[in-house]
Short mmCIF file of C-alpha atoms in Angstrom, two decimals:
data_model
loop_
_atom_site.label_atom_id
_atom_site.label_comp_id
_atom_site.label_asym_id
_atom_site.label_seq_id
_atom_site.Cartn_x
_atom_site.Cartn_y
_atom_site.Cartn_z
CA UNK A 20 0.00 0.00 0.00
CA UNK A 21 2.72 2.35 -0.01
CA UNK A 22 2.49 5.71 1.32
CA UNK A 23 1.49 7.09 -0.69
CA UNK A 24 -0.62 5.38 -0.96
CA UNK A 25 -2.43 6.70 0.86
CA UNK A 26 -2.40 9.92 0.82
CA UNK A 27 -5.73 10.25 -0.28
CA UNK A 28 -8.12 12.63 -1.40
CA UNK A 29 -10.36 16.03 -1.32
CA UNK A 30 -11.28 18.99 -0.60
CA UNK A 31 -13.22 19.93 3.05
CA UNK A 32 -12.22 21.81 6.19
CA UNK A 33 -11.66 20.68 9.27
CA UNK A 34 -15.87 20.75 10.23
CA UNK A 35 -16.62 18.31 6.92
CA UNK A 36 -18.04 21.37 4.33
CA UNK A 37 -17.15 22.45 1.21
CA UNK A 38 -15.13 25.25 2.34
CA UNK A 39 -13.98 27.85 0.29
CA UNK A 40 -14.98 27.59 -3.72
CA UNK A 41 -12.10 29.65 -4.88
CA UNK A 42 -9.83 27.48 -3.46
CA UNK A 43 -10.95 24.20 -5.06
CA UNK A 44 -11.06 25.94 -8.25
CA UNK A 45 -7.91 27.65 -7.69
CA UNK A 46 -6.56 23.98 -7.77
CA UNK A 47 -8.48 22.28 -10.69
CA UNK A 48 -7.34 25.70 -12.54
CA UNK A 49 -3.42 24.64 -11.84
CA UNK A 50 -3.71 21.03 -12.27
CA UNK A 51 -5.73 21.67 -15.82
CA UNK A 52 -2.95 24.34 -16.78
CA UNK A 53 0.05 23.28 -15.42
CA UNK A 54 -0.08 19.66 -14.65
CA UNK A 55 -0.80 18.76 -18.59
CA UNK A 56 1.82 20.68 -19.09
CA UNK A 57 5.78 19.90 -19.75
CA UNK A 58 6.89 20.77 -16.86
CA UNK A 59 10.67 19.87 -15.95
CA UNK A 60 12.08 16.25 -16.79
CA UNK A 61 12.83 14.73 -13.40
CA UNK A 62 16.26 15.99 -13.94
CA UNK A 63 15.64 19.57 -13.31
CA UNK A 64 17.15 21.11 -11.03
CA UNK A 65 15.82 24.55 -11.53
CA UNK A 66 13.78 26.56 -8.88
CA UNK A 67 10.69 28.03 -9.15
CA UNK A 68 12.19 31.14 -10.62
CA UNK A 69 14.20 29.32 -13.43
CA UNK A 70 17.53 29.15 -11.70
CA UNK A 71 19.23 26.85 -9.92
CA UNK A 72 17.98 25.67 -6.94
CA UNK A 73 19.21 26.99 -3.95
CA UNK A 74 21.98 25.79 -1.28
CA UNK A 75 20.61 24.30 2.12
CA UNK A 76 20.03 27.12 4.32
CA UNK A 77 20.95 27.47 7.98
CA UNK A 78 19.31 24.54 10.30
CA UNK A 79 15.37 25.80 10.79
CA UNK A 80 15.15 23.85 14.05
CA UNK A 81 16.86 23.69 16.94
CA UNK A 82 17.38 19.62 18.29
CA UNK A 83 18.24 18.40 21.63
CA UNK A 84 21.52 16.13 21.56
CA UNK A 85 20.73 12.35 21.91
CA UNK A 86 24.04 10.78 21.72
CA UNK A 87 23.65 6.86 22.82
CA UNK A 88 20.13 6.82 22.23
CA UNK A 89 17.99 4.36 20.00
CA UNK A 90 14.74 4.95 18.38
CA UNK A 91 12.95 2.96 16.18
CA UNK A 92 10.73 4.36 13.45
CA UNK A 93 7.94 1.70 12.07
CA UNK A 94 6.34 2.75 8.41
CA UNK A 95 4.83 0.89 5.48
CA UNK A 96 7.14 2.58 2.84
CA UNK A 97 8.93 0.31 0.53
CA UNK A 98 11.37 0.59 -1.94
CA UNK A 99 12.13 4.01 -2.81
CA UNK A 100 10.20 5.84 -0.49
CA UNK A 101 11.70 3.76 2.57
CA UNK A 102 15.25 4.94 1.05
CA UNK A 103 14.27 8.70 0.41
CA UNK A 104 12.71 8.65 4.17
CA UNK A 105 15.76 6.54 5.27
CA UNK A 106 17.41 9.99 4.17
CA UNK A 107 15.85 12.32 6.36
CA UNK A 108 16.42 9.97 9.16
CA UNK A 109 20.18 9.62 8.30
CA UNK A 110 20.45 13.61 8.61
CA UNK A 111 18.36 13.32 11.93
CA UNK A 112 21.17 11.26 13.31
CA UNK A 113 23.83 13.50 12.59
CA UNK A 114 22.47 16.58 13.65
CA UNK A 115 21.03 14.44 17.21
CA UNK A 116 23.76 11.59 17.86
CA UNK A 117 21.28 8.81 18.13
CA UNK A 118 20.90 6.20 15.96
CA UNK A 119 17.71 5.54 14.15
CA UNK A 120 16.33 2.22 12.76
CA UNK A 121 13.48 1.79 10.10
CA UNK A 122 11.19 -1.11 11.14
CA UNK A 123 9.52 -2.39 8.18
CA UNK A 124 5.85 -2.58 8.76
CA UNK A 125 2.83 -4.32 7.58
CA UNK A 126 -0.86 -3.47 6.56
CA UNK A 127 -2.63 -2.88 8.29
CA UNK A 128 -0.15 -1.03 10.37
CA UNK A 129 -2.64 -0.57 13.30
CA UNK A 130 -2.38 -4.44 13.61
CA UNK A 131 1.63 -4.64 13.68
CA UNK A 132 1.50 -2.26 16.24
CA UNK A 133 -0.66 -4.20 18.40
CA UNK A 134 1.56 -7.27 18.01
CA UNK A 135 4.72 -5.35 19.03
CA UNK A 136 2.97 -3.28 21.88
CA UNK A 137 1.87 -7.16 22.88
CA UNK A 138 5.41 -8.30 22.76
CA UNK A 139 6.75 -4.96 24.45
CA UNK A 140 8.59 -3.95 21.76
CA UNK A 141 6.80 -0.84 20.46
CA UNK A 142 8.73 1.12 17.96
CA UNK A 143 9.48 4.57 19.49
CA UNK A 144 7.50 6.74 16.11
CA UNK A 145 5.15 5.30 14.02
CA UNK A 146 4.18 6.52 10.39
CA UNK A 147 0.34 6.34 10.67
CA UNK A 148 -1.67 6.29 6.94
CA UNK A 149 -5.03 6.95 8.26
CA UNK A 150 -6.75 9.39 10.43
CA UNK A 151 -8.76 6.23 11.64
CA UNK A 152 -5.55 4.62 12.53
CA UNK A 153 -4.22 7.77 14.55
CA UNK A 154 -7.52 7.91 16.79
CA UNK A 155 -7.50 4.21 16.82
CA UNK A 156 -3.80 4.65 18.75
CA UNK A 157 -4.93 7.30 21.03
CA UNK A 158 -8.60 5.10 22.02
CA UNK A 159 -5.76 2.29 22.80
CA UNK A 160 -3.82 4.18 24.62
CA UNK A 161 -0.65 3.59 22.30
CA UNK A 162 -0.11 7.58 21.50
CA UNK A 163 1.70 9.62 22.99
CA UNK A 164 0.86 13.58 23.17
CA UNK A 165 3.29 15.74 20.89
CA UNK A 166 5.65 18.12 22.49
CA UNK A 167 5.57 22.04 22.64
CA UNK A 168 8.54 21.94 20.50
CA UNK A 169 7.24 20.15 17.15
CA UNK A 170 3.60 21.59 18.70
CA UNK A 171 5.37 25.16 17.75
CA UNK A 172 7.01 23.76 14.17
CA UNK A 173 3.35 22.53 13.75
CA UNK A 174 1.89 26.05 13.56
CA UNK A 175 4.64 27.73 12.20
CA UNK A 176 4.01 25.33 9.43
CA UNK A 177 1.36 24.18 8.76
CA UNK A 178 -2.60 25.29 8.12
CA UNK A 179 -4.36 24.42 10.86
CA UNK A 180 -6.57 21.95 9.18
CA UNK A 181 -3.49 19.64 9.04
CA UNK A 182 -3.13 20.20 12.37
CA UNK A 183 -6.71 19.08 12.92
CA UNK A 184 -6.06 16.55 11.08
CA UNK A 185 -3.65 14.75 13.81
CA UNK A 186 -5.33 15.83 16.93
CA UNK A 187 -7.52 13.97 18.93
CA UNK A 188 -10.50 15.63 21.11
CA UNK A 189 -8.35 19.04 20.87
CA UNK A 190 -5.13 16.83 21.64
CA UNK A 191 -2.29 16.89 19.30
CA UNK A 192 -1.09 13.36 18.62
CA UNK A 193 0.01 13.30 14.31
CA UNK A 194 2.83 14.99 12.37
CA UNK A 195 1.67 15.07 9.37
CA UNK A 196 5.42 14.48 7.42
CA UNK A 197 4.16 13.30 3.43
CA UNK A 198 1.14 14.50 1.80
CA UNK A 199 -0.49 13.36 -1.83
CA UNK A 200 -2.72 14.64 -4.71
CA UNK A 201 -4.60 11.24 -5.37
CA UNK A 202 -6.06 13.06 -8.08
CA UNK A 203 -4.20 12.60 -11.09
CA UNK A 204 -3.67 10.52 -14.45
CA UNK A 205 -0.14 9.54 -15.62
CA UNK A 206 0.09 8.90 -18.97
CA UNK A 207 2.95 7.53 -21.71
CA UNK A 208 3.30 10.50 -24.49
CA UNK A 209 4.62 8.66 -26.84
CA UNK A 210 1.35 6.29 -26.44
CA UNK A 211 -1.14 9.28 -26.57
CA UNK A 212 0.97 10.93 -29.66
CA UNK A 213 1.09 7.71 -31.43
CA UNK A 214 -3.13 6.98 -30.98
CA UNK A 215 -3.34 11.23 -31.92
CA UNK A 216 -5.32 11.12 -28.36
CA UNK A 217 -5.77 14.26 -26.34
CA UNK A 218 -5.99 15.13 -22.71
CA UNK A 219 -9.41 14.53 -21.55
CA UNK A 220 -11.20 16.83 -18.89
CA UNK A 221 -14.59 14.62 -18.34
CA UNK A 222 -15.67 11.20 -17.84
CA UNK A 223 -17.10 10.58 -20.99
CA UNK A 224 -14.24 12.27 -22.64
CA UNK A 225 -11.72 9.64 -20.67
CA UNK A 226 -13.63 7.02 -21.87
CA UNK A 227 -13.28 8.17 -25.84
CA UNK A 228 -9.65 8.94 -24.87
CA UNK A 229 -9.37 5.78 -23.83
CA UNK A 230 -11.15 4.35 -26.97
CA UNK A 231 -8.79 6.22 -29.16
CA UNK A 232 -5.92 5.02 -27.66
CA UNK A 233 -7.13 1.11 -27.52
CA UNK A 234 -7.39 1.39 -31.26
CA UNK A 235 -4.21 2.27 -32.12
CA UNK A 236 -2.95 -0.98 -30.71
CA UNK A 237 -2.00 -0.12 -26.96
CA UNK A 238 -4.39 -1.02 -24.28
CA UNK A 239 -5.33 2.62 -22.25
CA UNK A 240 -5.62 2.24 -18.46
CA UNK A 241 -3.62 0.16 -16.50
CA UNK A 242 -5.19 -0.49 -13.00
CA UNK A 243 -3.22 -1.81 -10.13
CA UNK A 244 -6.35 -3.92 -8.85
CA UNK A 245 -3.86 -6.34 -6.61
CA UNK A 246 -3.73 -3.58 -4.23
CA UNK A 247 -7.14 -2.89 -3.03
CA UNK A 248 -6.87 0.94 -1.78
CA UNK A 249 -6.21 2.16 -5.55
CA UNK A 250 -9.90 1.08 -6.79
CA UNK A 251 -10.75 3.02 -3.14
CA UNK A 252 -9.01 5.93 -4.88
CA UNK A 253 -11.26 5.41 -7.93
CA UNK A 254 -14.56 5.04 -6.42
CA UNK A 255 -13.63 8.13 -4.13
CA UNK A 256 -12.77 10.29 -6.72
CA UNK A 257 -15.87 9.72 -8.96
CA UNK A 258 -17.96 10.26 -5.98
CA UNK A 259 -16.57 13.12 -5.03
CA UNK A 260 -17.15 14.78 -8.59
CA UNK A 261 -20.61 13.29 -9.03
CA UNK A 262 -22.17 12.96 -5.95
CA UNK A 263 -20.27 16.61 -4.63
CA UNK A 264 -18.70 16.97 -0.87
CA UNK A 265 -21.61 16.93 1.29
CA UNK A 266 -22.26 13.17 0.54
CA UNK A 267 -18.96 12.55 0.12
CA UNK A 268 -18.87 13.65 3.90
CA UNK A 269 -22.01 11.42 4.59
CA UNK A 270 -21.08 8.68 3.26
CA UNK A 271 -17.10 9.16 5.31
CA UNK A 272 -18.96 9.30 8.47
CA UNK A 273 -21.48 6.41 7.44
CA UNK A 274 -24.43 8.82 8.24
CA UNK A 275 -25.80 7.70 4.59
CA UNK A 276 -25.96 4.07 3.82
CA UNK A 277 -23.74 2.01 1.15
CA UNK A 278 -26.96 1.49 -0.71
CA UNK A 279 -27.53 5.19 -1.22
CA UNK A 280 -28.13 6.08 -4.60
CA UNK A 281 -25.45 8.12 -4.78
CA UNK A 282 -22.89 5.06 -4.53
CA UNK A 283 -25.01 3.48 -7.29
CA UNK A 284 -24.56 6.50 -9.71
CA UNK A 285 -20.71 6.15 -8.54
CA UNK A 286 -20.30 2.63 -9.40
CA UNK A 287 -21.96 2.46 -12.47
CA UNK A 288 -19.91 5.02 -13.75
CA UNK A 289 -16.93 3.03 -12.49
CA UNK A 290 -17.96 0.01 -14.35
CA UNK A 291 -18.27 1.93 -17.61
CA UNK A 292 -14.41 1.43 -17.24
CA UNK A 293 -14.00 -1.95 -15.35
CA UNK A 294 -17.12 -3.07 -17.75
CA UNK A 295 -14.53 -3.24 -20.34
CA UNK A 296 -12.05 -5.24 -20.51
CA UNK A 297 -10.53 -4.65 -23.45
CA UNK A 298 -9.74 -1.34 -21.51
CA UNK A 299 -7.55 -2.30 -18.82
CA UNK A 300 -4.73 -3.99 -19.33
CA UNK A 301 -4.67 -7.43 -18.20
CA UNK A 302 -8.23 -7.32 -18.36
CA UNK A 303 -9.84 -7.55 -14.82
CA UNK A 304 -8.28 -11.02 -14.28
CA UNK A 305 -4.99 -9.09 -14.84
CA UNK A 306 -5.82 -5.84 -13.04
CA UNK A 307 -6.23 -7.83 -9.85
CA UNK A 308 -2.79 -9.41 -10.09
CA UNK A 309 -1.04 -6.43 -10.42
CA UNK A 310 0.49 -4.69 -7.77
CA UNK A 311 0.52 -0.55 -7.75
CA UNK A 312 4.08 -0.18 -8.44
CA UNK A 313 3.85 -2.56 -11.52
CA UNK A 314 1.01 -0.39 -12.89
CA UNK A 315 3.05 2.09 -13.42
CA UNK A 316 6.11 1.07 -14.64
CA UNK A 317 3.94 -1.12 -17.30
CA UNK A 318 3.06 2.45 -18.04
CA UNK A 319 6.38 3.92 -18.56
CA UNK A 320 8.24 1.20 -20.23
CA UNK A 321 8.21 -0.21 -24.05
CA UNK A 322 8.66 3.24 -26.08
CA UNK A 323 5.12 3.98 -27.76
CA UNK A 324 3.72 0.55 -27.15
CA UNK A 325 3.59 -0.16 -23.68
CA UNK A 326 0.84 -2.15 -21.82
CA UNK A 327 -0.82 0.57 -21.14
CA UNK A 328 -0.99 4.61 -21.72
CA UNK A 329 -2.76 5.69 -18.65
CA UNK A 330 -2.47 4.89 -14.91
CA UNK A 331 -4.36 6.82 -11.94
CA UNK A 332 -2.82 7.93 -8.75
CA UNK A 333 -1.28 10.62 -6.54
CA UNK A 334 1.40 12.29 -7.06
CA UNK A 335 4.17 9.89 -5.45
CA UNK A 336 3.90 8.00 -8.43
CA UNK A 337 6.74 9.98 -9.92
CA UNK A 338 8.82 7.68 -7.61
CA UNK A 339 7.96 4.76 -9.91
CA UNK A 340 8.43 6.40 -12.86
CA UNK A 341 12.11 6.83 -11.52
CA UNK A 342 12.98 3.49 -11.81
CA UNK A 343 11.95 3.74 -15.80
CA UNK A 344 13.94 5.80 -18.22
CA UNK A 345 10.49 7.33 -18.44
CA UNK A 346 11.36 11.50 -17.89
CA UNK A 347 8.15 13.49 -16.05
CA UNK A 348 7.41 16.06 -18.16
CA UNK A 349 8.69 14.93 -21.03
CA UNK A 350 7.68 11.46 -21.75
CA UNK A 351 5.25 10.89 -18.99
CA UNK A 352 2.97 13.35 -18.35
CA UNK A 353 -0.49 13.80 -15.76
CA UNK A 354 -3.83 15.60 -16.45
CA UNK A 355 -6.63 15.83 -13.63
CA UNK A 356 -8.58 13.54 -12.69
CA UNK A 357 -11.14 13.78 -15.18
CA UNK A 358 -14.87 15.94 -14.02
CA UNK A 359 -17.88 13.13 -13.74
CA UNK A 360 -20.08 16.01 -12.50
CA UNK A 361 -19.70 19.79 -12.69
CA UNK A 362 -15.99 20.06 -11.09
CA UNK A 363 -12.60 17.50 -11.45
CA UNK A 364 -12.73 16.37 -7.85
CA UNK A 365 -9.51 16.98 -5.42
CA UNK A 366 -8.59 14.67 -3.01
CA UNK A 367 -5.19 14.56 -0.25
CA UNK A 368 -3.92 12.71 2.42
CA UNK A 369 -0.92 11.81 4.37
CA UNK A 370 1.08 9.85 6.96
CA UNK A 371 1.70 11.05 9.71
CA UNK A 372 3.98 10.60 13.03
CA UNK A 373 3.19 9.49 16.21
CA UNK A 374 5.20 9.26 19.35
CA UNK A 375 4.21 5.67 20.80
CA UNK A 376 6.92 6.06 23.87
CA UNK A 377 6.95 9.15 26.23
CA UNK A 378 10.79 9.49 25.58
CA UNK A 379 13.09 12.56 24.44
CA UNK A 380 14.21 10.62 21.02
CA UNK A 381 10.94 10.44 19.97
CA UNK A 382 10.15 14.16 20.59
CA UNK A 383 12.70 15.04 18.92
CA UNK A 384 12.25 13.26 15.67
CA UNK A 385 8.34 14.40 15.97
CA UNK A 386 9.67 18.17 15.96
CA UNK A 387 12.05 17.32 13.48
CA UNK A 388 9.66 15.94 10.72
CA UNK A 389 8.06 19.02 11.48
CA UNK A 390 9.89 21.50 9.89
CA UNK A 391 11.37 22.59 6.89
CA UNK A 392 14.34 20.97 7.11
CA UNK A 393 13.23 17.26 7.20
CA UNK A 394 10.59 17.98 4.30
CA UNK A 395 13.26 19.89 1.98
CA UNK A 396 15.65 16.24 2.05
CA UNK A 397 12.76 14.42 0.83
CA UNK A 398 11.09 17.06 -1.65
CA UNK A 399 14.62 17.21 -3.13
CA UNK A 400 14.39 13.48 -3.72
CA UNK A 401 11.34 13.61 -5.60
CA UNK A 402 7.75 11.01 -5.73
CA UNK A 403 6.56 13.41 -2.19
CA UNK A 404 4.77 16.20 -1.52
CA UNK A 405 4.69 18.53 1.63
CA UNK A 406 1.95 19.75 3.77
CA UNK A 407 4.58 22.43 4.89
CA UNK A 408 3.27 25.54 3.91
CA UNK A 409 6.58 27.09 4.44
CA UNK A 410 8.92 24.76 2.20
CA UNK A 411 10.43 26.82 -0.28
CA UNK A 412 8.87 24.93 -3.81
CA UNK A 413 11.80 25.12 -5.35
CA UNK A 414 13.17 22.15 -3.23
CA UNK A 415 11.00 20.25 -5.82
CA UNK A 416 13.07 18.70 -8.75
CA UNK A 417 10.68 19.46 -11.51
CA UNK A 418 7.75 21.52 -12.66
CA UNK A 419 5.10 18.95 -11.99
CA UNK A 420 5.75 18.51 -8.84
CA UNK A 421 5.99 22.37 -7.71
CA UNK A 422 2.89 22.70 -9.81
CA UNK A 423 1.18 19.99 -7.57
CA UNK A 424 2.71 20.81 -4.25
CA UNK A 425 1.63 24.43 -4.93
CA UNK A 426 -1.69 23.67 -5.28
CA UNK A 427 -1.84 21.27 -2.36
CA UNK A 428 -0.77 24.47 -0.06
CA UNK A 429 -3.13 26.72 -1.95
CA UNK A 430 -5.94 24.68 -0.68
CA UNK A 431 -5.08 25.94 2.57
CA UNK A 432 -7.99 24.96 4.92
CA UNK A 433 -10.08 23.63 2.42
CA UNK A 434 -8.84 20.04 2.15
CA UNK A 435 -10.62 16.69 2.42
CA UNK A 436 -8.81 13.78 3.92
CA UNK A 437 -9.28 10.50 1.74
CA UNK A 438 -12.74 8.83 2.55
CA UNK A 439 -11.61 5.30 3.32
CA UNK A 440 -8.61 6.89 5.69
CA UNK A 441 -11.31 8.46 7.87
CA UNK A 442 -13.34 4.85 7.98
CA UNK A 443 -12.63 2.18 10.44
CA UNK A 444 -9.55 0.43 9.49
CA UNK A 445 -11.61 -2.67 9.46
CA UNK A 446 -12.91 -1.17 6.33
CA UNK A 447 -12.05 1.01 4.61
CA UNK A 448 -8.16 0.05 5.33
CA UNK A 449 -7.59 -4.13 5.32
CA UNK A 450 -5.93 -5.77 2.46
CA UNK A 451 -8.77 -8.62 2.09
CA UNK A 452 -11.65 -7.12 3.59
CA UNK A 453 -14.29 -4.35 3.28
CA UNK A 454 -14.38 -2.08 1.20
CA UNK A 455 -10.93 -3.32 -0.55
CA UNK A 456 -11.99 -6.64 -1.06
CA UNK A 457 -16.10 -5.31 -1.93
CA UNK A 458 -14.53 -3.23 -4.75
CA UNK A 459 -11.94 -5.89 -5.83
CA UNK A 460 -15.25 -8.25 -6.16
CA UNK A 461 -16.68 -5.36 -8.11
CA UNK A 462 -13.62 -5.00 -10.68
CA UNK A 463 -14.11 -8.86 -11.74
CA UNK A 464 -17.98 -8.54 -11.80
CA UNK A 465 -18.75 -4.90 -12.52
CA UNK A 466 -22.26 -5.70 -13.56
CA UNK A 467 -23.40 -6.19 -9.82
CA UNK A 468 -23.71 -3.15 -8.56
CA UNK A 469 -26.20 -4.21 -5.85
CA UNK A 470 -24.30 -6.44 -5.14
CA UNK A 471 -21.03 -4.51 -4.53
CA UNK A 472 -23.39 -2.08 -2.63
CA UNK A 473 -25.20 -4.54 -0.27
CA UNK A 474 -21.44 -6.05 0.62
CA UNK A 475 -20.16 -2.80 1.32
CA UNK A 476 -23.13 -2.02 3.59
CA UNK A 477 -23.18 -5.16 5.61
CA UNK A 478 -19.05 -4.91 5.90
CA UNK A 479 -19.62 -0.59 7.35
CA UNK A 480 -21.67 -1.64 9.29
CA UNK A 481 -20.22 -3.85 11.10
CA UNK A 482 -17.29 -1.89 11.09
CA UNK A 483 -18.77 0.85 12.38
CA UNK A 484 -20.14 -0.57 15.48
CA UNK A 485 -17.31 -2.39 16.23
#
């Protein structure tokens, strides 16, 4: 599941409404304009002005020496993004003394906690995908409260609905470190110039896109259906545009049921895609063996006939392009997510920290993550994006990903947490199970749609009285 994966979706303020107008259109405006853009290859270097980017400056935080201590620092991250956040912890230690080990977790992460904490071996910070799975540490008694020191990082830095975000009945527990536009489609240039395809900004115009492109020989959309939170990232987004935020918030909060009409509408238009086969590569029988990182680089690889043209996800899926010799900008390339009802829908999330022992180490790396500092090592690195409204963009290494970044902060207040990271982890978070394994059901029988809908019902609600 990745961080990133998670880092999930849309627009709201911290009381569940719509929030501010001009903001979300302030973002579909730079995502329609800039993302389908160029932008840089994933080899610029430039800043936001043009020039080069700048030199490190001075420390921005102040940290307590901790030579001799040990701190362990649990996280689902894989791959690259366990080495780019294996970074920031390597600068951590020399600026502290203590020595910091990454302790490879599993989903969901709110279970491998439980096991450790059992054992008495809880990891000192753990990298929490869900706003479910923070409350579910404090309700557990697991969390520890967060210092005045990354407490003062926390609002020099960030908007206060990330701070929101991490708190607990008024109590700060999260550091929100790595953020995510889950609202985008990658696609292979050379693919889309080959078919003479164009960017699509609607539903029905993906789908003739996608037609287009299927015609010319290469199969469109490539869907990572092994993984089950990437066809939540579907369904979310396509409710969020068609059914708009209010239900979106309903439905979050399970105050509307999963037979709504709403999630019919939502699914139906989902199947228009996974109704297809000929669409996705793989077909659905493929699409469900395939994990996320695979989608993508099936994207990015094989010149103008790969396996597929398009894949959907955030923004950290420029880490996956890295390991092609695909360059962003250049020869991959994103659009919005395309508008089902009157506006492309916008949807974040993030991981955050969370102190699970009272000690000074932990503290410390909490205030750390906090600022600037931590977020400019992995920023530089590329495949992440910063809730840190005070990063400098031009820490970025290309255009896309100032362009997304910037429009992450410009939401300011106005952003909506990813639906199934503010569920029950039972649910909407368990490789398996609920709503993961309902719309993995759905993706092989698309035709079902009461089906899918009385499964996810009878799974939430369960959940939610649990």
């Amino acid at each position: 599941m990745g961080t990133t994966p998670r880092a999930r979706k849309a627009l709201r303020t911290g009381r569940g409404r719509w929030g501010s107008r001009r903001a979300a259109v302030a973002i579909v405006a730079v995502g329609a304009v800039a993302l389908s853009g160029c932008g840089g290859d994933s080899g610029d270097d430039k800043g936001a002005d043009g020039g080069a980017s700048k030199e490190p400056a001075a420390a921005s935080v102040q940290l307590p020496q901790l030579d001799g201590e040990n701190i362990q620092v649990a996280a689902v991250w894989t791959g690259p993004e366990q080495e780019n956040f294996t970074k920031v912890l390597t600068e951590f230690e020399k600026r502290t003394g203590a020595k910091v080990t990454f302790v490879p977790a599993q989903d969901p992460i709110v279970n491998f906690l439980g096991t450790k904490i059992a054992g008495g071996s809880p990891p000192d910070v753990a990298m929490l995908p869900q706003v479910g799975a923070i409350q579910q540490a404090v309700e557990k008694k697991w969390a520890k409260p967060v210092g005045a020191e990354a407490k003062a990082q926390l609002a020099k830095n960030y908007s206060k609905v990330w701070q929101d975000l991490g708190a607990v009945s008024g109590e700060q527990y999260g550091v929100y470190f790595k953020a995510a536009n889950k609202s985008l489609v990658w696609y292979n240039n050379a693919a889309f110039e080959n078919a003479g395809a164009t960017v699509p900004k609607t539903w029905p115009e993906f789908l003739s896109t996608a037609e287009t492109i299927s015609a010319s020989g290469v199969t469109p959309v490539s869907v990572g259906g092994a993984d089950g939170w990437t066809l939540t990232d579907w369904f979310e987004n396509i409710y969020l545009s068609q059914a708009g935020p209010e239900k979106y918030d309903q439905l979050a909060k399970h105050e509307i049921p999963w037979t709504d009409g709403s999630v019919r509408d939502a699914l139906s238009t989902l199947g228009q895609l996974f109704g297809k086969p000929a669409l996705i590569a793989g077909g659905a029988d493929g699409a469900l063996q395939t994990e996320f990182p695979a989608s993508v680089t099936q994207t990015f690889t094989g010149g103008d006939q790969p396996k597929a043209a398009m894949v959907f996800e955030g923004d950290f899926v420029g880490v996956n392009i890295g390991e092609t010799e695909a360059k962003i900008g250049t020869d991959a390339k994103v659009f919005p997510f395309p508008a089902v009802g009157p506006d492309s829908p916008v949807v974040t999330g993030g991981d955050a920290a969370v102190a699970l022992k009272d000690s000074k180490g932990a503290q410390a790396l909490l205030t750390f993550l906090a600022s600037t500092d931590a977020a400019q090592i992995w920023a530089e690195a590329g495949g992440f994006v910063s809730p840190n409204k005070s990063l400098d963009v031009a820490s970025y290494p290309n255009d896309v990903q100032r362009d997304i970044a910037k429009a992450l902060i410009a939401a300011g207040d106005d952003v909506r947490f990813d639906m199934s990271d503010q569920m029950p982890q039972s649910f909407g978070g368990t490789p398996g199970k609920g709503e993961w394994k309902a719309l993995q059901d759905f993706l092989k029988n698309p035709k079902d749609v009461a089906g899918a809908q009385q499964k996810l019902e009878s799974d939430a609600a369960k959940a939610y009285k649990s």
